Coordinates of C-alpha atoms in Angstrom, one line a residue:
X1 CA -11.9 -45.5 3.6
X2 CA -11.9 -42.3 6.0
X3 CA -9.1 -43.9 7.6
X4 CA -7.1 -44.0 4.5
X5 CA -8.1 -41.0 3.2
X6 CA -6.6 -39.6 6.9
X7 CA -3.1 -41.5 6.4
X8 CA -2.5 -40.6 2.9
X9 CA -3.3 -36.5 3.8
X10 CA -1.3 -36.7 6.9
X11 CA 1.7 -38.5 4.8
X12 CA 1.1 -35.8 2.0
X13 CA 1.9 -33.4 4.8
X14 CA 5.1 -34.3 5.9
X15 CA 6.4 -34.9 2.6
X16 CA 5.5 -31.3 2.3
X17 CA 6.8 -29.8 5.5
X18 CA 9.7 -31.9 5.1
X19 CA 10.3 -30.6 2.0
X20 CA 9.7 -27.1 2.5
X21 CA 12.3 -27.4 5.8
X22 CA 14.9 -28.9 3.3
X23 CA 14.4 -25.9 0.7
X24 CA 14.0 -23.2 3.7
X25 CA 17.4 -24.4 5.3
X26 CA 19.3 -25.4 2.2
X27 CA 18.3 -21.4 0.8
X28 CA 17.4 -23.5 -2.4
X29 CA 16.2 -20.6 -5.1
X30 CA 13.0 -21.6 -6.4
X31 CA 14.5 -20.3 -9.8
X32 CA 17.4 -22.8 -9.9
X33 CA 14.7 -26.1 -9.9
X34 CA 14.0 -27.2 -12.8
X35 CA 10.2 -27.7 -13.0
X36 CA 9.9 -24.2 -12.1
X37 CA 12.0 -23.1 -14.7
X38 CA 10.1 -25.5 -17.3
X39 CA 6.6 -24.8 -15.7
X40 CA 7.8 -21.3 -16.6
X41 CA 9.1 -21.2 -19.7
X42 CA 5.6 -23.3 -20.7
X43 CA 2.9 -21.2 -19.3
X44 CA 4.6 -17.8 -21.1
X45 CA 4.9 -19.5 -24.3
X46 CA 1.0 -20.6 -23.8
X47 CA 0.2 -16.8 -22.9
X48 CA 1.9 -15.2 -26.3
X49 CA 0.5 -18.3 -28.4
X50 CA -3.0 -17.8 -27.3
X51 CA -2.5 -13.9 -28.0
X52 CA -1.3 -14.2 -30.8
X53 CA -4.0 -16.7 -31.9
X54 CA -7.0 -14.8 -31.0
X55 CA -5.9 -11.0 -30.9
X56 CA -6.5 -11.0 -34.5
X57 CA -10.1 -12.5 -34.9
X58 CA -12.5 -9.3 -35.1
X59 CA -9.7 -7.1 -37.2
X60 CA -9.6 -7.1 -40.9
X61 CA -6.0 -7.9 -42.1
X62 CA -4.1 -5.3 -43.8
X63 CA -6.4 -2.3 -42.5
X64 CA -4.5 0.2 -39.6
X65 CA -6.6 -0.9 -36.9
X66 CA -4.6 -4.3 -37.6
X67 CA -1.3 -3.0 -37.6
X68 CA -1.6 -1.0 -34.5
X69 CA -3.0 -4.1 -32.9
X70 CA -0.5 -6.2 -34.2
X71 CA 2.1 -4.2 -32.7
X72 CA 0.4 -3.7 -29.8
X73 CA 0.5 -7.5 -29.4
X74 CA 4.1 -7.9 -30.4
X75 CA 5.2 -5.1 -27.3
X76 CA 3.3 -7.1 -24.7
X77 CA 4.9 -10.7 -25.8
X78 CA 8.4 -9.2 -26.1
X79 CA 7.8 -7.7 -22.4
X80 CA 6.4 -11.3 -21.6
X81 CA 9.5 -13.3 -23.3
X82 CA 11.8 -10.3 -21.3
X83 CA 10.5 -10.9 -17.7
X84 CA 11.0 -15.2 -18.6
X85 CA 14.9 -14.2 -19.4
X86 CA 15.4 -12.1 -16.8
X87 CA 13.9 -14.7 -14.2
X88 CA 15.2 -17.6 -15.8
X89 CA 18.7 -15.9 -16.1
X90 CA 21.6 -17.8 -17.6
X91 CA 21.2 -19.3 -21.0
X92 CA 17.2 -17.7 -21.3
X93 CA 18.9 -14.1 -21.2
X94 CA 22.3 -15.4 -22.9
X95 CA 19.8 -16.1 -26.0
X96 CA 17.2 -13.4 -25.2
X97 CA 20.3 -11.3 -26.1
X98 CA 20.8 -12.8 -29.5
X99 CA 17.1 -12.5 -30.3
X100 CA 17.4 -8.8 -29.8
X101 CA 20.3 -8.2 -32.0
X102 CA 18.7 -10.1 -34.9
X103 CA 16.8 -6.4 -36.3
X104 CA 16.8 -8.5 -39.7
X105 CA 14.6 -10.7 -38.4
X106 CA 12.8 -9.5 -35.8
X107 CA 10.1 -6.9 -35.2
X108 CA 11.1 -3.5 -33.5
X109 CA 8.8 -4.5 -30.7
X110 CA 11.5 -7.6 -29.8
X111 CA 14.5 -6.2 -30.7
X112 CA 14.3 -2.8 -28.3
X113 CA 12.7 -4.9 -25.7
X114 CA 14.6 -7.7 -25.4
X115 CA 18.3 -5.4 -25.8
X116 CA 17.7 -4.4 -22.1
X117 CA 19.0 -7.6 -21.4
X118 CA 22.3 -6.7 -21.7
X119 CA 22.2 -4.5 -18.8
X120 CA 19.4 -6.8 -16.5
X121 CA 22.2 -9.8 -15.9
X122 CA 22.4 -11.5 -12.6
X123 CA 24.7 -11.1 -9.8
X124 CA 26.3 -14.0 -8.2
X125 CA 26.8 -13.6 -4.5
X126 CA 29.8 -13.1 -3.2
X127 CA 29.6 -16.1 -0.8
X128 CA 28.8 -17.9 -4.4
X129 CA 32.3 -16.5 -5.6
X130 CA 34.1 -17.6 -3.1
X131 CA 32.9 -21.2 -3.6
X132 CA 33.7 -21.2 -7.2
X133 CA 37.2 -20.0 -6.7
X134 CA 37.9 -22.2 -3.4
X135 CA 36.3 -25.4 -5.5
X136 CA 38.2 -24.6 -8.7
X137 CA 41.6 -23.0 -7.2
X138 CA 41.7 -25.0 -4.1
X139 CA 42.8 -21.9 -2.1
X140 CA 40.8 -18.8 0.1
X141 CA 40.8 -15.3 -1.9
X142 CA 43.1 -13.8 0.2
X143 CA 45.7 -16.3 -0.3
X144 CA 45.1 -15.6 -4.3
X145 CA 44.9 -11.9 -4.1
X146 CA 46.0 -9.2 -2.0
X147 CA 42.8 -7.6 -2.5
X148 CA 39.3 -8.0 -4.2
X149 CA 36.5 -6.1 -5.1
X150 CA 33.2 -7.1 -4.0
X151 CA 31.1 -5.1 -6.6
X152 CA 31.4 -7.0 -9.8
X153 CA 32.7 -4.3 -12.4
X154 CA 30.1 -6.0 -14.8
X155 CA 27.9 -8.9 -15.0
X156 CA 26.8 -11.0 -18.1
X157 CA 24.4 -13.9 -18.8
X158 CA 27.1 -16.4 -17.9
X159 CA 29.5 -14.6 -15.6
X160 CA 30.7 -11.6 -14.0
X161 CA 33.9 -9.6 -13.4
X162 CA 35.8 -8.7 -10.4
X163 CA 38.9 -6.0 -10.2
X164 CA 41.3 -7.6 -7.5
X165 CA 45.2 -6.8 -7.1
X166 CA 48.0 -9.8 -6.6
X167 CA 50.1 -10.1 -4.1
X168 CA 53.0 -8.9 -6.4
X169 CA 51.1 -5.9 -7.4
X170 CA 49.6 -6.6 -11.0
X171 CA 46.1 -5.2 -11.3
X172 CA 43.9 -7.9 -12.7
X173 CA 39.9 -9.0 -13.9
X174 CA 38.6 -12.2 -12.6
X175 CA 35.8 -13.5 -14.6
X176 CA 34.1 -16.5 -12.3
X177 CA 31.2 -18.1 -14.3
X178 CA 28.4 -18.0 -12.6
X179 CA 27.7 -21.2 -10.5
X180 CA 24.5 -23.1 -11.7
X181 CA 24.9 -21.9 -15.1
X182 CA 27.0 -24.8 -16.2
X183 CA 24.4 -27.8 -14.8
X184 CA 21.2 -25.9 -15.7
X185 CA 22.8 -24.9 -19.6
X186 CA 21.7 -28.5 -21.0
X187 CA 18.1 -28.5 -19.5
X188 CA 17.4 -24.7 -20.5
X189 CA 18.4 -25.3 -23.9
X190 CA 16.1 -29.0 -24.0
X191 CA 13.4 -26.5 -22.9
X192 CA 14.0 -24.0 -25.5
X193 CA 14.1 -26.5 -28.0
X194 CA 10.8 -28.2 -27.2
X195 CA 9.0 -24.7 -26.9
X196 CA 10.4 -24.0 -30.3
X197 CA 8.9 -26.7 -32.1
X198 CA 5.5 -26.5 -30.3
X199 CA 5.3 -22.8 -31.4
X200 CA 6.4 -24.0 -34.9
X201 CA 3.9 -26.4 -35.1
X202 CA 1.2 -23.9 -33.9
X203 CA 2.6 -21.4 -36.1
X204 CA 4.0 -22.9 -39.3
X205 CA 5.8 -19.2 -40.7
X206 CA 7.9 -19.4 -37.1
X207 CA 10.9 -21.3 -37.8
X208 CA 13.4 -20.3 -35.6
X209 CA 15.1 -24.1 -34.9
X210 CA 18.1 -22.8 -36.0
X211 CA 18.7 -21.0 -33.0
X212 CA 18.2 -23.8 -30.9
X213 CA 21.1 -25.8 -33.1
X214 CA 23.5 -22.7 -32.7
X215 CA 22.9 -22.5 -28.8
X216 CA 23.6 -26.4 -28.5
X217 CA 26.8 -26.2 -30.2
X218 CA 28.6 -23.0 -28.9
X219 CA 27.0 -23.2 -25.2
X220 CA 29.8 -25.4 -24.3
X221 CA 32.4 -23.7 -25.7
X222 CA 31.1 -20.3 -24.0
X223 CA 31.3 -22.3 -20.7
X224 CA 34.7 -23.3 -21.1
X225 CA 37.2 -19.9 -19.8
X226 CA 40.3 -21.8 -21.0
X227 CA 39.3 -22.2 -24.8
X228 CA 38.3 -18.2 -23.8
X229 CA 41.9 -18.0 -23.3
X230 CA 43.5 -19.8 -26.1
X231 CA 41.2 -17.9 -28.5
X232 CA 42.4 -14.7 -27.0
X233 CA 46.0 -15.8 -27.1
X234 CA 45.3 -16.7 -30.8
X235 CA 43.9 -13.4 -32.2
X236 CA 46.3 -11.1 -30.1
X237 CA 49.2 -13.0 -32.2
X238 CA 47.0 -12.8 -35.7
X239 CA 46.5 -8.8 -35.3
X240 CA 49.8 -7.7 -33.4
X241 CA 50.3 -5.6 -36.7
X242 CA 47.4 -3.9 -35.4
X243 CA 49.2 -1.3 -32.6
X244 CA 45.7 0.6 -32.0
X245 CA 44.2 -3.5 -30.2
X246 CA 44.7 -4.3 -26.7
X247 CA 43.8 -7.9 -26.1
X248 CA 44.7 -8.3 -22.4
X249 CA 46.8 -10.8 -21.4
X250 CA 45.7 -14.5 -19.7
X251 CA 47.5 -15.7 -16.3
X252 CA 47.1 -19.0 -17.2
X253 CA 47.7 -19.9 -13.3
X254 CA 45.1 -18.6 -11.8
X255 CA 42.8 -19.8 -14.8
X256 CA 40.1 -23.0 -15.1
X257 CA 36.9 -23.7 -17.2
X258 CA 34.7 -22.1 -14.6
X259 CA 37.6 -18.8 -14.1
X260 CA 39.4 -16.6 -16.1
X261 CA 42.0 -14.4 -15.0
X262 CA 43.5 -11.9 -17.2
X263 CA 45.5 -8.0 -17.4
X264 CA 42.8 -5.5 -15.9
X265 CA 41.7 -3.0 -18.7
X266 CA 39.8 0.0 -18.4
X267 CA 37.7 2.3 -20.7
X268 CA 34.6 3.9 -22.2
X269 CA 32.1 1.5 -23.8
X270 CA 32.5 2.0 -28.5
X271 CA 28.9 3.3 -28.3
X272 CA 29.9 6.2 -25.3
X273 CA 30.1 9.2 -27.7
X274 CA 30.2 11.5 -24.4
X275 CA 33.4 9.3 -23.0
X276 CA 35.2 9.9 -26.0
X277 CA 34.4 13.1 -26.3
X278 CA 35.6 14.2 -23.0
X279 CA 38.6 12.1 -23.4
X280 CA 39.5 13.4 -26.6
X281 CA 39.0 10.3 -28.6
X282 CA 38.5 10.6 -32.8
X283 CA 35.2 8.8 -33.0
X284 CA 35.7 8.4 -37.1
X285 CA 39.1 6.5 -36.2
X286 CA 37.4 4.3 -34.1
X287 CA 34.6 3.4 -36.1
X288 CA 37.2 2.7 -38.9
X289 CA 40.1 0.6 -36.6
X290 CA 36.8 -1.4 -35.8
X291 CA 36.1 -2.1 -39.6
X292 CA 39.8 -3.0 -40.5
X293 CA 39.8 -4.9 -37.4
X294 CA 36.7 -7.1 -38.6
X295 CA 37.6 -7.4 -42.0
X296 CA 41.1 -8.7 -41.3
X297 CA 39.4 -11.2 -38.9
X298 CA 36.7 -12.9 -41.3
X299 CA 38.0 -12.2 -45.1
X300 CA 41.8 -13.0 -44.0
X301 CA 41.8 -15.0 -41.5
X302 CA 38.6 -16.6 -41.4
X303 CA 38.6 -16.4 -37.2
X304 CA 35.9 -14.5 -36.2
X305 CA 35.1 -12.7 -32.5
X306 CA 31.3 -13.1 -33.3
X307 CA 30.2 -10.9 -29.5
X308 CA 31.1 -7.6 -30.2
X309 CA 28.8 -5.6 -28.5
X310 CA 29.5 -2.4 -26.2
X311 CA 30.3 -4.1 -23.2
X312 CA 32.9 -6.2 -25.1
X313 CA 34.4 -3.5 -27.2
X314 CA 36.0 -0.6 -24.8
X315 CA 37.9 2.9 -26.2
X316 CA 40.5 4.5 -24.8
X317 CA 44.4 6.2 -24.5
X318 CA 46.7 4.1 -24.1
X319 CA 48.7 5.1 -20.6
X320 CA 52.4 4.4 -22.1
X321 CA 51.1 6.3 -25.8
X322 CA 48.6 8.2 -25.6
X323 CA 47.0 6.8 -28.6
X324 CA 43.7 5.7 -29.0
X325 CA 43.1 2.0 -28.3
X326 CA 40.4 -0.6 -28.9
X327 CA 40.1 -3.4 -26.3
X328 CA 39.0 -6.3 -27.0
X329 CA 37.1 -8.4 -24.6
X330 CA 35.1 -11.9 -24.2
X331 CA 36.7 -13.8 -26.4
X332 CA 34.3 -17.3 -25.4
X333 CA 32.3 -17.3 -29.1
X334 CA 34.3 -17.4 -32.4
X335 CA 33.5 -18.9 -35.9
X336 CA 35.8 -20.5 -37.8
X337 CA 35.1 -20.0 -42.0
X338 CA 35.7 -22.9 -43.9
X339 CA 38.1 -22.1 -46.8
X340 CA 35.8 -21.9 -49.2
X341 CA 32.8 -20.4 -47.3
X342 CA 35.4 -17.6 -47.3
X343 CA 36.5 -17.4 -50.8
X344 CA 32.7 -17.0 -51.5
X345 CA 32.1 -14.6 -48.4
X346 CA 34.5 -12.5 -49.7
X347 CA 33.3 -12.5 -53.5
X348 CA 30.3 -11.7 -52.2
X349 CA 31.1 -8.5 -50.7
X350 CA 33.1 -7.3 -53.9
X351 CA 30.0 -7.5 -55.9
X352 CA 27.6 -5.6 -53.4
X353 CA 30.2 -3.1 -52.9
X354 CA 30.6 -2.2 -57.0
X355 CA 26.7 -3.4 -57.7
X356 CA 27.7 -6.0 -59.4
X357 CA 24.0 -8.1 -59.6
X358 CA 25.4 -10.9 -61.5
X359 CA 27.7 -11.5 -59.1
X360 CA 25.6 -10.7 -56.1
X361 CA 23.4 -13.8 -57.7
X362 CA 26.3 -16.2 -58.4
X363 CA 27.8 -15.9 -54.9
X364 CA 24.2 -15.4 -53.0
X365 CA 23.4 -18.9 -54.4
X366 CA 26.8 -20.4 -53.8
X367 CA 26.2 -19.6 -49.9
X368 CA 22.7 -21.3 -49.9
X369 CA 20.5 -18.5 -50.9
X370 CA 18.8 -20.1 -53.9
X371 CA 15.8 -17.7 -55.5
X372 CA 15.7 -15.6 -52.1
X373 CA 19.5 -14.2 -53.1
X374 CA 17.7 -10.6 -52.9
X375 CA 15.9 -11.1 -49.8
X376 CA 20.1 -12.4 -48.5
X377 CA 21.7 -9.4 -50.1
X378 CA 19.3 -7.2 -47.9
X379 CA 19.8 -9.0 -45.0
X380 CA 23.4 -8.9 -44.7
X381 CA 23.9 -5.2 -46.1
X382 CA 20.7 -4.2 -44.4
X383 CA 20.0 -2.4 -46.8
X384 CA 17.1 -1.8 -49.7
X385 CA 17.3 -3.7 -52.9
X386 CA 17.2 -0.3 -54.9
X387 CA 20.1 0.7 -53.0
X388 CA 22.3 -2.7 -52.8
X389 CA 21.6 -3.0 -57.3
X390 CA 23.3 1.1 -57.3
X391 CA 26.3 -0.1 -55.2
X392 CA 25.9 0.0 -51.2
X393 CA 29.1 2.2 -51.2
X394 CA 27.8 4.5 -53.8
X395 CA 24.7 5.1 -52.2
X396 CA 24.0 6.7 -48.5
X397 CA 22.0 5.1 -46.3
X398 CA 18.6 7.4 -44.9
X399 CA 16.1 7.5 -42.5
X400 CA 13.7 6.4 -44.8
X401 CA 15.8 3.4 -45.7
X402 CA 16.5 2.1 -42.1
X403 CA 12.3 2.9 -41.7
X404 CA 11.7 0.5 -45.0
X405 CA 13.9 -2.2 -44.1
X406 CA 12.2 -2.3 -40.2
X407 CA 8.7 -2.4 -42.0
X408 CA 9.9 -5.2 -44.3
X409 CA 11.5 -7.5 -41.8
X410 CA 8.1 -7.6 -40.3
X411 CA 6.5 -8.5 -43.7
X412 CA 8.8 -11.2 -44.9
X413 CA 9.4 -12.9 -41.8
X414 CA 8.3 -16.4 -43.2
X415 CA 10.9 -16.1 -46.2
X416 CA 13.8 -14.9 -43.9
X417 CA 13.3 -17.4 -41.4
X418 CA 13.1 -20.0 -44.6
X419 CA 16.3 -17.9 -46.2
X420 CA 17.8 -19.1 -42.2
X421 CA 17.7 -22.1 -42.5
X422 CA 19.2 -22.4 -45.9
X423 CA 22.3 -20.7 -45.4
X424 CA 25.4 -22.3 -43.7
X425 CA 25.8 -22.2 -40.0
X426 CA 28.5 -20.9 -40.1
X427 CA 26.6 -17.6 -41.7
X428 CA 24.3 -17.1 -38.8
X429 CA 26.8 -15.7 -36.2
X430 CA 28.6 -13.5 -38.9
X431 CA 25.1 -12.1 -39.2
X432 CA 24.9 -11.3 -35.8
X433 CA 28.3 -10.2 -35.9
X434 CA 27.2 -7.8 -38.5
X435 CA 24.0 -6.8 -36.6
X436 CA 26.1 -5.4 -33.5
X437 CA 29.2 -3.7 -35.5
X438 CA 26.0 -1.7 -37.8
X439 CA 24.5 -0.8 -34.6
X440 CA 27.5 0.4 -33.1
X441 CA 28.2 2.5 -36.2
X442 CA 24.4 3.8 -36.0
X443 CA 25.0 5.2 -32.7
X444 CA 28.5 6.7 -33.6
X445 CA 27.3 8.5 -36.9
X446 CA 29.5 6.6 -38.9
X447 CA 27.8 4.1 -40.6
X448 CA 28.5 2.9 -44.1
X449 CA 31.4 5.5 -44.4
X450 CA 33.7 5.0 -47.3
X451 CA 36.6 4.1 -45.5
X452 CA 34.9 1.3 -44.7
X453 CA 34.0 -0.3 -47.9
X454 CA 37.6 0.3 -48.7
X455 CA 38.8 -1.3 -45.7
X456 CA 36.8 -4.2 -46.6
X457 CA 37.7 -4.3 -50.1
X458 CA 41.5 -3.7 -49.4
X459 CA 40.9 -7.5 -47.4
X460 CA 38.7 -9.4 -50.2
X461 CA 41.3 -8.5 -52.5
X462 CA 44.6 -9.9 -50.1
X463 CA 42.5 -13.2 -49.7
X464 CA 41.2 -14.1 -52.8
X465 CA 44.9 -13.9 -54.1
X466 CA 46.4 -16.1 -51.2
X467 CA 43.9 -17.8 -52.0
X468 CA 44.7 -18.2 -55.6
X469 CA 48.4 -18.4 -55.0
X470 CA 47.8 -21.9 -53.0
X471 CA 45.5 -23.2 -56.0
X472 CA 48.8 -23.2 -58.6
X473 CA 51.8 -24.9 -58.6
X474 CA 53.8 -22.1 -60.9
X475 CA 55.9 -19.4 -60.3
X476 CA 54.7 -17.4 -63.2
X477 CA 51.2 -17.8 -61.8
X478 CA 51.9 -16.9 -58.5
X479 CA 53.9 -13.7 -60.1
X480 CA 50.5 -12.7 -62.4
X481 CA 49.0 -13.1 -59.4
X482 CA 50.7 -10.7 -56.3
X483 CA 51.2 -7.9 -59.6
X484 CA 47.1 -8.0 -59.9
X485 CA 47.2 -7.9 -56.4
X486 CA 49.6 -4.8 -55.5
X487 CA 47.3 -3.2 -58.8
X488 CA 44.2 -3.6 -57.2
X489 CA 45.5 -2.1 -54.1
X490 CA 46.9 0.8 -55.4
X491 CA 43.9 1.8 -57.4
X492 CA 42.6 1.0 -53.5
X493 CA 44.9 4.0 -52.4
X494 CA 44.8 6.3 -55.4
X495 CA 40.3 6.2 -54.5
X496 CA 41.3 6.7 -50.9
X497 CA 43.5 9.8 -51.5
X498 CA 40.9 11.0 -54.0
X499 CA 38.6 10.9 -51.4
X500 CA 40.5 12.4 -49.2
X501 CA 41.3 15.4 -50.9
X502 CA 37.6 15.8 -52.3
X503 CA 37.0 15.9 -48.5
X504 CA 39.8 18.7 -48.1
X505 CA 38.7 20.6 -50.5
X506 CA 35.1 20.9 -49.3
X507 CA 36.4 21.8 -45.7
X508 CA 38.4 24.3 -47.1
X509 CA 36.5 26.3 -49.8
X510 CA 34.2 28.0 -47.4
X511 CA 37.5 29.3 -45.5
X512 CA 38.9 30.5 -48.8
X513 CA 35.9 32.7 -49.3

């Protein structure tokens, strides 16, 4: 038996010192196995589970010693769910990123945590680089560029982006994906989706599967650079009538699923108040190119950039006008709105803008809300249900406001998370869309400005009567049709100028006295 015992242990140990030779000579990252990265992802789900399930026990619910542990309890797990992203990296932080945009849905605690992740991405190596491009390119950097910096100019969840030169001189940005990102993608998102449903089944109010569903279906498309490319292709031709957007342009030769090489671009990040400033860029036009800019893309068109946040979205003069510019960036994640989806998106927004309830009903329901139609109309205005029945353009958004509707995401979690999983799919990323163009607005000062409801409504109004004009076969129709149209849009203009000389007048009467 001793003897046995004695083989098996000294077997046992040169599996081990094998193996550890193999991972110490290969330079194997512990992270990059995918136990480890399970075993991970298990034990700090266990850890916030088991907090959460017994933080609570000696506390009364309701009372302020309940609340102030309760958010003491939701700061430690976002901090706990942050340090997993950030050492899981790839998809972990591409979705810890989403989580913290959702402010609808998701305590304070989560959301201001887990947005750090937008600046803690990895850093491929640059010996990692030059694999990727020799494997996918088939030729040495300096035979593809005549030179290349080293220091990324940014990294993201998936990639990162290098400034290099080529040999005729063009200035250009090389995004190169990350390298394990594409074989460990599947697994993480198998993990995630496992996790989910063991916390759901712990916790029955926690339904957050759709998240899973949404990864699983645009992961591969964010993973593929050349559908990056066409989409960019595609929305540079849809908004050419808008001279203010700079979508760069692709070389398609130096281009593969893994690399994307495009027109180098430079600028201050939408949210940089202090760039613009000293540049002497109009923050109001900015903020309001941005809303035409949206609005044309999902009540128009119906093709949606759904990643706008600050590192995708730069500012700046343009060198051959001088005129302020929006670039455009990242173009891997787009929804596509189903006709009809659309026509009902769009009604939608008429009604909230002129507090029309009936018609905030109606459409709510027609875009899966059922009963919860408030709790939807507050969602996607984030706003309070006092202020979206006045008319969200007739009524200012406040401190207060913003401080109710934080409070209240925390109350009615169960019933937004339900409301989730009702609506479309396709409603989920315009809500995150939504989430990142409100807090860019927050941090400019311009948010829920006038010009942007009009903007908005200047769009509902072209698309509901294209779309009408396909639904009829007569000329007449079509006729009563574009004259409603051009009506609706000049009482459009006639508000705007109103508004615009109400806004005159005010600037001026102090000067007159």
């Amino acid at each position: 038996m001793a003897n046995r015992l004695l083989k098996v242990s000294s077997l046992a140990t040169a599996v081990l010192a094998s193996s550890g030779f193999y991972l110490y000579s290969s330079h194997l990252d512990l992270s990059d196995l995918s136990v480890i990265r399970f075993g991970r992802a298990v034990a700090t789900t266990a850890v916030i589970s088991y907090d959460y399930l017994t933080a609570f026990r000696h506390v009364e619910n309701g009372t302020d010693e309940y609340w102030h542990l309760k958010s003491k309890v939701h700061r430690r797990s976002a901090e706990r769910l942050r340090d997993l992203c950030c050492a899981n990296r790839g998809t972990f932080i591409k979705v810890g990123q989403h989580l913290g945009a959702l402010d609808y849905l998701l305590p304070e605690e989560y959301t201001s945590t887990l947005k750090v992740l937008h600046s803690r991405a990895p850093e491929s190596s640059m010996e990692e680089i030059q694999q990727v491009i020799r494997e996918d390119l088939g030729k040495e950097l300096s035979e593809l560029f005549l030179s290349f910096e080293e220091k990324p100019q940014g990294a993201a969840s998936l990639a990162q982006v290098h400034k290099a030169v080529l040999h005729d001189g063009k200035t250009v940005a090389v995004k190169i994906q990350h390298p394990k990102v594409q074989k460990q993608s599947a697994n993480d998102i198998l993990v995630m989706e496992v996790l989910l449903k063991a916390v759901h089944w712990l916790f029955p109010d926690f339904a957050l599967m759709w998240l899973v569903e949404e990864a699983k279906k645009n992961m591969p498309l964010e993973l593929d650079f050349l559908n990056e490319g066409r989409n960019a292709e595609k929305v540079a031709d849809m908004l050419a009538h808008f001279h203010f957007l700079k979508i760069p342009m692709i070389h398609w030769n130096l281009s593969t699923k893994r690399i994307l090489t495009m027109e180098f671009a430079d600028g201050g990040q939408v949210n940089d108040r202090d760039y613009m400033q000293t540049h002497g860029i109009n923050v109001n036009e900015i903020s309001e190119n941005l809303g035409k800019m949206y609005s044309e893309m999902i009540f128009v068109h119906g093709f949606v950039h759904c990643d706008p946040h600050p590192g995708n979205v730069l500012v700046r003069k343009c060198p051959q006008t001088k005129k302020n510019e929006v670039v455009l960036l990242d173009h891997g994640l787009y929804q596509v709105l189903q006709p009809d989806f659309r026509l009902n998106y769009c009604q939608l927004w008429q009604a909230l803008i002129k507090g029309d309830m009936s018609g905030v009903e109606r459409y709510s329901r027609r875009l899966g809300a059922g009963d919860l139609y408030p709790l939807f109309a507050c969602v996607l205005t984030a706003r309070s249900w006092k202020a979206v029945n006045a008319g969200i353009s007739s009524v200012p958004v406040t401190r207060s406001e913003d401080i109710e509707i934080r409070t209240n995401a925390g109350l009615y979690l169960p019933q937004i998370s339900d409301l989730l999983n009702r609506v479309p799919r396709q409603m989920l990323l315009l809500l995150k869309t939504n989430d990142l163009l409100r807090g860019i607005e927050t941090t400019l000062q311009t948010r829920a400005s006038s010009s942007s409801f009009i903007n908005m409504s200047r769009c509902c109004i072209r698309a509901i009567a294209r779309h009408k004009r396909t639904k009829t076969q007569s000329r007449r129709r079509r006729v009563q049709i574009t004259l409603a149209e051009s009506l609706s849009l000049w009482k459009l203009y006639m508000y705007e100028l109103f508004l615009w000389l109400k806004g005159s007048m005010t600037i001026l009467m102090p000067l007159l006295h």
